[in-house]
Every structure is written in C-alpha cells, then in structure tokens.
Amino acid sequence: MKVRLYVVYVIFLCVVTTIYAQDEQVIKTLVPDSTKVDNKYKEDQVYLGVTYNILLNRPADVKQNNLSRGVQLGVIKDMPLNKRRNIALGVGLGYAYNAYFNNLQFLERDGGTWYRVVPDSVNYSRNRIDAHLLEMPIELRWRSSTASSYRFWRIYAGLKLGYLLAGNYKFVGDKREKFTASDMSRFQAGLHLSVGYNTWNFYAYYGLRRLFDSNAVMETGESIDMHALKVGIIFYAL
C-alpha cells in the first residue's frame, strides 16, 4: 500500500512539474519581459474625473443646494517634448456632464426664458441645470516618471475648450417642468489643473466664459453673469 502511494505521489509531482513548466513557457511567450525598457513611452492617455461644481458670481439671493456635481472622461494624445520625456504636450477629446442645483428658477414665457429666485411660498424638491459638453483639453504636462517607473508625481495645466451639446432646466415641485436651455453659452472655455501622485490627483477648473448668454437677466434686471468653478479628483490610465 505504501509503495502504491509513493508511486502515485511521484506521478503527481511529475504531472504538476510538467504543467508548471508548460505554463511558465506560455507566460514568457505572452507577457513581455519586464526588464525591457521602452524609451518611447507615453503617459496618461485616458482620463476619468468627478467634480463638485460651484457657481461663482451668483445674482443676489441665488443659492446652491443639494450636491452639484460633474463627471468627465476622454482620451489625450501625449506628445513628449524632451529626451527624458517628462515634459509633454497633451491634446485630447472628451465628454463632460455637469449638474448645478440651485434656487434660480427658469420659466418659459412669451417664447423666451424668465428668471427668478424661487419664492418661499413655492414648495419644490429639485431645481437643476444640466449641461452635456464635448470638451478638448490642451495642456502642458510635467511628471517625474521614467521608462521603468509607474508611480510618479504629475502637474498638468492648460486650457479646456467646451462645446455645449445639450442643456436643459428641470424643476420638480407641485409639478414637473423640463425644457431646453437655449440661452446657455454654446462655447465654453476655462483653465484647468491636475496635481497628484500615482492614482490620486486633485483637479480644478475655472470657467473663463459665463455660463449664459449676455441677454440672460433676472426679473429684477440683474445680469446672470455666473461662471463655473469645479474641484474634484481625476484618474489617469495608459
């Protein structure tokens, strides 16, 4: 009985050793040698970010409520500018969605839009501005990366251009109202900055252009000259 068990044990070891050797050979064939250095490497060509959105220069008595948020994703062409490849120019294309919760009510009247602060007598649960944008980030990039290091510091800063694909207002109270935001600025532009190490990166955006056309004014006659400030985090991948 012991001899039989010994024989079975030897056969088992031989089979496992053979399978391991074959698997190791397959792995070596499929997985590139990690010791090889790619001297033509590029960094951070896909991005995904989430932000908290703040409305600056709000008209009197206009306040934000709930959680105004945004999400952005896209691809960037990384173009190194020096031999070390730690300085680069990035040009990309992406999509962004931004929601702004506030008490600035937008009403349709006489073929146009009428703006007012929601009266205290009106009960509502949600009043929101939605914006869907096609964006093009243009940025100068510095990083401490090397051809063999995937953990590094980065500072990316530049200009982000945006084109409004769709915008709408949504009011939820005693009744639901939703209509197209035809008076939102079609073209957007702002300065943006990403700073961080490895996975976690701080992100900030300041809108240079106003969110609404120049003819957008409150019922009091005050101009709606609001700009966007966004702060959050952004993730990068190859």
PDB file of N, CA, C and O in Angstrom, residues 43-47 72 75-81 87-92 136-143 154-161 190-195 203-204 234 236:
ATOM      1  N   GLU A  43       2.526  58.706 -21.411  1.00  0.00           N
ATOM      2  CA  GLU A  43       1.805  58.590 -20.151  1.00  0.00           C
ATOM      3  C   GLU A  43       0.384  59.139 -20.257  1.00  0.00           C
ATOM      4  O   GLU A  43       0.094  60.027 -21.069  1.00  0.00           O
ATOM      5  N   ASP A  44      -0.497  58.621 -19.408  1.00  0.00           N
ATOM      6  CA  ASP A  44      -1.783  59.227 -19.097  1.00  0.00           C
ATOM      7  C   ASP A  44      -2.588  59.620 -20.333  1.00  0.00           C
ATOM      8  O   ASP A  44      -2.833  60.794 -20.606  1.00  0.00           O
ATOM      9  N   GLN A  45      -3.012  58.635 -21.096  1.00  0.00           N
ATOM     10  CA  GLN A  45      -3.731  58.932 -22.328  1.00  0.00           C
ATOM     11  C   GLN A  45      -5.249  58.722 -22.217  1.00  0.00           C
ATOM     12  O   GLN A  45      -5.971  58.979 -23.159  1.00  0.00           O
ATOM     13  N   VAL A  46      -5.709  58.237 -21.047  1.00  0.00           N
ATOM     14  CA  VAL A  46      -7.135  58.124 -20.780  1.00  0.00           C
ATOM     15  C   VAL A  46      -7.405  58.760 -19.416  1.00  0.00           C
ATOM     16  O   VAL A  46      -6.619  58.577 -18.486  1.00  0.00           O
ATOM     17  N   TYR A  47      -8.479  59.551 -19.292  1.00  0.00           N
ATOM     18  CA  TYR A  47      -8.774  60.190 -18.009  1.00  0.00           C
ATOM     19  C   TYR A  47     -10.249  60.020 -17.635  1.00  0.00           C
ATOM     20  O   TYR A  47     -11.127  59.894 -18.486  1.00  0.00           O
ATOM     21  N   GLN A  72     -16.374  63.648 -15.992  1.00  0.00           N
ATOM     22  CA  GLN A  72     -15.704  63.859 -17.273  1.00  0.00           C
ATOM     23  C   GLN A  72     -14.882  62.634 -17.621  1.00  0.00           C
ATOM     24  O   GLN A  72     -14.334  61.959 -16.745  1.00  0.00           O
ATOM     25  N   VAL A  75      -9.934  60.928 -23.866  1.00  0.00           N
ATOM     26  CA  VAL A  75      -8.600  60.458 -24.239  1.00  0.00           C
ATOM     27  C   VAL A  75      -7.729  61.667 -24.575  1.00  0.00           C
ATOM     28  O   VAL A  75      -8.225  62.711 -25.011  1.00  0.00           O
ATOM     29  N   ILE A  76      -6.434  61.517 -24.346  1.00  0.00           N
ATOM     30  CA  ILE A  76      -5.480  62.588 -24.605  1.00  0.00           C
ATOM     31  C   ILE A  76      -4.293  62.028 -25.378  1.00  0.00           C
ATOM     32  O   ILE A  76      -3.761  60.967 -25.036  1.00  0.00           O
ATOM     33  N   LYS A  77      -3.896  62.734 -26.396  1.00  0.00           N
ATOM     34  CA  LYS A  77      -2.683  62.386 -27.129  1.00  0.00           C
ATOM     35  C   LYS A  77      -1.504  62.999 -26.394  1.00  0.00           C
ATOM     36  O   LYS A  77      -1.382  64.214 -26.290  1.00  0.00           O
ATOM     37  N   ASP A  78      -0.642  62.136 -25.859  1.00  0.00           N
ATOM     38  CA  ASP A  78       0.526  62.587 -25.100  1.00  0.00           C
ATOM     39  C   ASP A  78       1.707  62.717 -26.050  1.00  0.00           C
ATOM     40  O   ASP A  78       2.109  61.749 -26.700  1.00  0.00           O
ATOM     41  N   MET A  79       2.293  63.918 -26.115  1.00  0.00           N
ATOM     42  CA  MET A  79       3.385  64.186 -27.050  1.00  0.00           C
ATOM     43  C   MET A  79       4.594  64.727 -26.284  1.00  0.00           C
ATOM     44  O   MET A  79       4.675  65.931 -26.008  1.00  0.00           O
ATOM     45  N   PRO A  80       5.526  63.856 -25.886  1.00  0.00           N
ATOM     46  CA  PRO A  80       6.715  64.296 -25.143  1.00  0.00           C
ATOM     47  C   PRO A  80       7.508  65.345 -25.921  1.00  0.00           C
ATOM     48  O   PRO A  80       7.635  65.265 -27.147  1.00  0.00           O
ATOM     49  N   LEU A  81       8.058  66.309 -25.183  1.00  0.00           N
ATOM     50  CA  LEU A  81       8.778  67.423 -25.811  1.00  0.00           C
ATOM     51  C   LEU A  81      10.283  67.382 -25.585  1.00  0.00           C
ATOM     52  O   LEU A  81      11.016  68.150 -26.198  1.00  0.00           O
ATOM     53  N   ILE A  87       8.413  66.004 -19.891  1.00  0.00           N
ATOM     54  CA  ILE A  87       7.675  67.208 -20.259  1.00  0.00           C
ATOM     55  C   ILE A  87       6.973  66.913 -21.584  1.00  0.00           C
ATOM     56  O   ILE A  87       7.598  66.427 -22.534  1.00  0.00           O
ATOM     57  N   ALA A  88       5.677  67.184 -21.616  1.00  0.00           N
ATOM     58  CA  ALA A  88       4.917  66.819 -22.808  1.00  0.00           C
ATOM     59  C   ALA A  88       3.776  67.798 -23.045  1.00  0.00           C
ATOM     60  O   ALA A  88       3.374  68.558 -22.152  1.00  0.00           O
ATOM     61  N   LEU A  89       3.267  67.750 -24.247  1.00  0.00           N
ATOM     62  CA  LEU A  89       2.065  68.485 -24.612  1.00  0.00           C
ATOM     63  C   LEU A  89       0.936  67.474 -24.743  1.00  0.00           C
ATOM     64  O   LEU A  89       1.110  66.401 -25.329  1.00  0.00           O
ATOM     65  N   GLY A  90      -0.203  67.793 -24.170  1.00  0.00           N
ATOM     66  CA  GLY A  90      -1.354  66.905 -24.258  1.00  0.00           C
ATOM     67  C   GLY A  90      -2.518  67.589 -24.943  1.00  0.00           C
ATOM     68  O   GLY A  90      -2.883  68.710 -24.587  1.00  0.00           O
ATOM     69  N   VAL A  91      -3.093  66.925 -25.931  1.00  0.00           N
ATOM     70  CA  VAL A  91      -4.273  67.434 -26.633  1.00  0.00           C
ATOM     71  C   VAL A  91      -5.290  66.299 -26.683  1.00  0.00           C
ATOM     72  O   VAL A  91      -4.956  65.187 -27.102  1.00  0.00           O
ATOM     73  N   GLY A  92      -6.507  66.549 -26.223  1.00  0.00           N
ATOM     74  CA  GLY A  92      -7.456  65.457 -26.118  1.00  0.00           C
ATOM     75  C   GLY A  92      -8.854  65.788 -26.575  1.00  0.00           C
ATOM     76  O   GLY A  92      -9.146  66.893 -27.056  1.00  0.00           O
ATOM     77  N   MET A 136     -12.318  69.697 -25.261  1.00  0.00           N
ATOM     78  CA  MET A 136     -10.987  69.491 -25.811  1.00  0.00           C
ATOM     79  C   MET A 136      -9.955  70.094 -24.851  1.00  0.00           C
ATOM     80  O   MET A 136      -9.755  71.308 -24.835  1.00  0.00           O
ATOM     81  N   PRO A 137      -9.310  69.263 -24.023  1.00  0.00           N
ATOM     82  CA  PRO A 137      -8.258  69.780 -23.138  1.00  0.00           C
ATOM     83  C   PRO A 137      -6.943  69.967 -23.907  1.00  0.00           C
ATOM     84  O   PRO A 137      -6.566  69.127 -24.723  1.00  0.00           O
ATOM     85  N   ILE A 138      -6.291  71.070 -23.639  1.00  0.00           N
ATOM     86  CA  ILE A 138      -4.956  71.345 -24.182  1.00  0.00           C
ATOM     87  C   ILE A 138      -4.083  71.697 -22.996  1.00  0.00           C
ATOM     88  O   ILE A 138      -4.361  72.673 -22.286  1.00  0.00           O
ATOM     89  N   GLU A 139      -3.034  70.927 -22.749  1.00  0.00           N
ATOM     90  CA  GLU A 139      -2.287  71.126 -21.512  1.00  0.00           C
ATOM     91  C   GLU A 139      -0.797  70.880 -21.673  1.00  0.00           C
ATOM     92  O   GLU A 139      -0.362  70.080 -22.518  1.00  0.00           O
ATOM     93  N   LEU A 140      -0.018  71.579 -20.854  1.00  0.00           N
ATOM     94  CA  LEU A 140       1.412  71.331 -20.733  1.00  0.00           C
ATOM     95  C   LEU A 140       1.593  70.390 -19.551  1.00  0.00           C
ATOM     96  O   LEU A 140       1.049  70.634 -18.473  1.00  0.00           O
ATOM     97  N   ARG A 141       2.363  69.316 -19.744  1.00  0.00           N
ATOM     98  CA  ARG A 141       2.455  68.254 -18.754  1.00  0.00           C
ATOM     99  C   ARG A 141       3.883  68.087 -18.243  1.00  0.00           C
ATOM    100  O   ARG A 141       4.813  68.002 -19.029  1.00  0.00           O
ATOM    101  N   TRP A 142       3.997  68.043 -16.922  1.00  0.00           N
ATOM    102  CA  TRP A 142       5.270  67.685 -16.288  1.00  0.00           C
ATOM    103  C   TRP A 142       5.026  66.495 -15.372  1.00  0.00           C
ATOM    104  O   TRP A 142       4.021  66.435 -14.663  1.00  0.00           O
ATOM    105  N   ARG A 143       5.926  65.524 -15.384  1.00  0.00           N
ATOM    106  CA  ARG A 143       5.826  64.368 -14.488  1.00  0.00           C
ATOM    107  C   ARG A 143       7.216  63.870 -14.122  1.00  0.00           C
ATOM    108  O   ARG A 143       8.195  64.126 -14.853  1.00  0.00           O
ATOM    109  N   ARG A 154       2.851  64.306 -10.832  1.00  0.00           N
ATOM    110  CA  ARG A 154       2.465  64.966 -12.076  1.00  0.00           C
ATOM    111  C   ARG A 154       1.850  66.327 -11.796  1.00  0.00           C
ATOM    112  O   ARG A 154       1.179  66.534 -10.776  1.00  0.00           O
ATOM    113  N   ILE A 155       2.096  67.255 -12.704  1.00  0.00           N
ATOM    114  CA  ILE A 155       1.430  68.566 -12.717  1.00  0.00           C
ATOM    115  C   ILE A 155       1.051  68.840 -14.165  1.00  0.00           C
ATOM    116  O   ILE A 155       1.918  68.986 -15.019  1.00  0.00           O
ATOM    117  N   TYR A 156      -0.235  68.866 -14.426  1.00  0.00           N
ATOM    118  CA  TYR A 156      -0.745  69.139 -15.767  1.00  0.00           C
ATOM    119  C   TYR A 156      -1.601  70.398 -15.693  1.00  0.00           C
ATOM    120  O   TYR A 156      -2.516  70.499 -14.862  1.00  0.00           O
ATOM    121  N   ALA A 157      -1.343  71.358 -16.567  1.00  0.00           N
ATOM    122  CA  ALA A 157      -2.106  72.605 -16.542  1.00  0.00           C
ATOM    123  C   ALA A 157      -2.316  73.101 -17.964  1.00  0.00           C
ATOM    124  O   ALA A 157      -1.471  72.896 -18.839  1.00  0.00           O
ATOM    125  N   GLY A 158      -3.460  73.745 -18.173  1.00  0.00           N
ATOM    126  CA  GLY A 158      -3.714  74.262 -19.515  1.00  0.00           C
ATOM    127  C   GLY A 158      -5.109  74.825 -19.672  1.00  0.00           C
ATOM    128  O   GLY A 158      -5.753  75.261 -18.712  1.00  0.00           O
ATOM    129  N   LEU A 159      -5.576  74.762 -20.899  1.00  0.00           N
ATOM    130  CA  LEU A 159      -6.867  75.325 -21.292  1.00  0.00           C
ATOM    131  C   LEU A 159      -7.807  74.192 -21.697  1.00  0.00           C
ATOM    132  O   LEU A 159      -7.377  73.215 -22.316  1.00  0.00           O
ATOM    133  N   LYS A 160      -9.060  74.331 -21.329  1.00  0.00           N
ATOM    134  CA  LYS A 160     -10.059  73.347 -21.754  1.00  0.00           C
ATOM    135  C   LYS A 160     -11.173  74.077 -22.498  1.00  0.00           C
ATOM    136  O   LYS A 160     -11.816  74.979 -21.959  1.00  0.00           O
ATOM    137  N   LEU A 161     -11.390  73.672 -23.745  1.00  0.00           N
ATOM    138  CA  LEU A 161     -12.447  74.240 -24.565  1.00  0.00           C
ATOM    139  C   LEU A 161     -13.651  73.315 -24.531  1.00  0.00           C
ATOM    140  O   LEU A 161     -13.505  72.088 -24.503  1.00  0.00           O
ATOM    141  N   GLY A 190     -12.068  77.373 -20.192  1.00  0.00           N
ATOM    142  CA  GLY A 190     -11.614  77.568 -18.827  1.00  0.00           C
ATOM    143  C   GLY A 190     -10.208  77.051 -18.614  1.00  0.00           C
ATOM    144  O   GLY A 190      -9.665  76.309 -19.453  1.00  0.00           O
ATOM    145  N   LEU A 191      -9.621  77.437 -17.504  1.00  0.00           N
ATOM    146  CA  LEU A 191      -8.296  76.963 -17.120  1.00  0.00           C
ATOM    147  C   LEU A 191      -8.457  75.743 -16.226  1.00  0.00           C
ATOM    148  O   LEU A 191      -9.347  75.709 -15.375  1.00  0.00           O
ATOM    149  N   HIS A 192      -7.608  74.743 -16.420  1.00  0.00           N
ATOM    150  CA  HIS A 192      -7.710  73.557 -15.577  1.00  0.00           C
ATOM    151  C   HIS A 192      -6.338  73.105 -15.109  1.00  0.00           C
ATOM    152  O   HIS A 192      -5.316  73.375 -15.734  1.00  0.00           O
ATOM    153  N   LEU A 193      -6.329  72.398 -13.975  1.00  0.00           N
ATOM    154  CA  LEU A 193      -5.092  71.986 -13.325  1.00  0.00           C
ATOM    155  C   LEU A 193      -5.281  70.614 -12.691  1.00  0.00           C
ATOM    156  O   LEU A 193      -6.289  70.363 -12.029  1.00  0.00           O
ATOM    157  N   SER A 194      -4.309  69.724 -12.898  1.00  0.00           N
ATOM    158  CA  SER A 194      -4.289  68.413 -12.247  1.00  0.00           C
ATOM    159  C   SER A 194      -2.953  68.268 -11.529  1.00  0.00           C
ATOM    160  O   SER A 194      -1.894  68.462 -12.138  1.00  0.00           O
ATOM    161  N   VAL A 195      -3.001  67.932 -10.240  1.00  0.00           N
ATOM    162  CA  VAL A 195      -1.791  67.756  -9.444  1.00  0.00           C
ATOM    163  C   VAL A 195      -1.958  66.512  -8.585  1.00  0.00           C
ATOM    164  O   VAL A 195      -2.983  66.348  -7.911  1.00  0.00           O
ATOM    165  N   TYR A 203      -8.013  67.901  -8.921  1.00  0.00           N
ATOM    166  CA  TYR A 203      -8.386  68.547 -10.177  1.00  0.00           C
ATOM    167  C   TYR A 203      -9.153  69.837  -9.896  1.00  0.00           C
ATOM    168  O   TYR A 203      -9.983  69.893  -8.984  1.00  0.00           O
ATOM    169  N   ALA A 204      -8.876  70.871 -10.687  1.00  0.00           N
ATOM    170  CA  ALA A 204      -9.599  72.138 -10.564  1.00  0.00           C
ATOM    171  C   ALA A 204      -9.799  72.753 -11.938  1.00  0.00           C
ATOM    172  O   ALA A 204      -8.944  72.630 -12.822  1.00  0.00           O
ATOM    173  N   ILE A 234      -9.227  63.300 -10.300  1.00  0.00           N
ATOM    174  CA  ILE A 234      -9.141  62.771 -11.661  1.00  0.00           C
ATOM    175  C   ILE A 234      -8.180  61.592 -11.670  1.00  0.00           C
ATOM    176  O   ILE A 234      -7.167  61.601 -10.949  1.00  0.00           O
ATOM    177  N   TYR A 236      -5.962  58.748 -14.135  1.00  0.00           N
ATOM    178  CA  TYR A 236      -5.360  58.583 -15.447  1.00  0.00           C
ATOM    179  C   TYR A 236      -4.971  57.126 -15.677  1.00  0.00           C
ATOM    180  O   TYR A 236      -4.665  56.389 -14.747  1.00  0.00           O
TER     181      TYR A 236
END
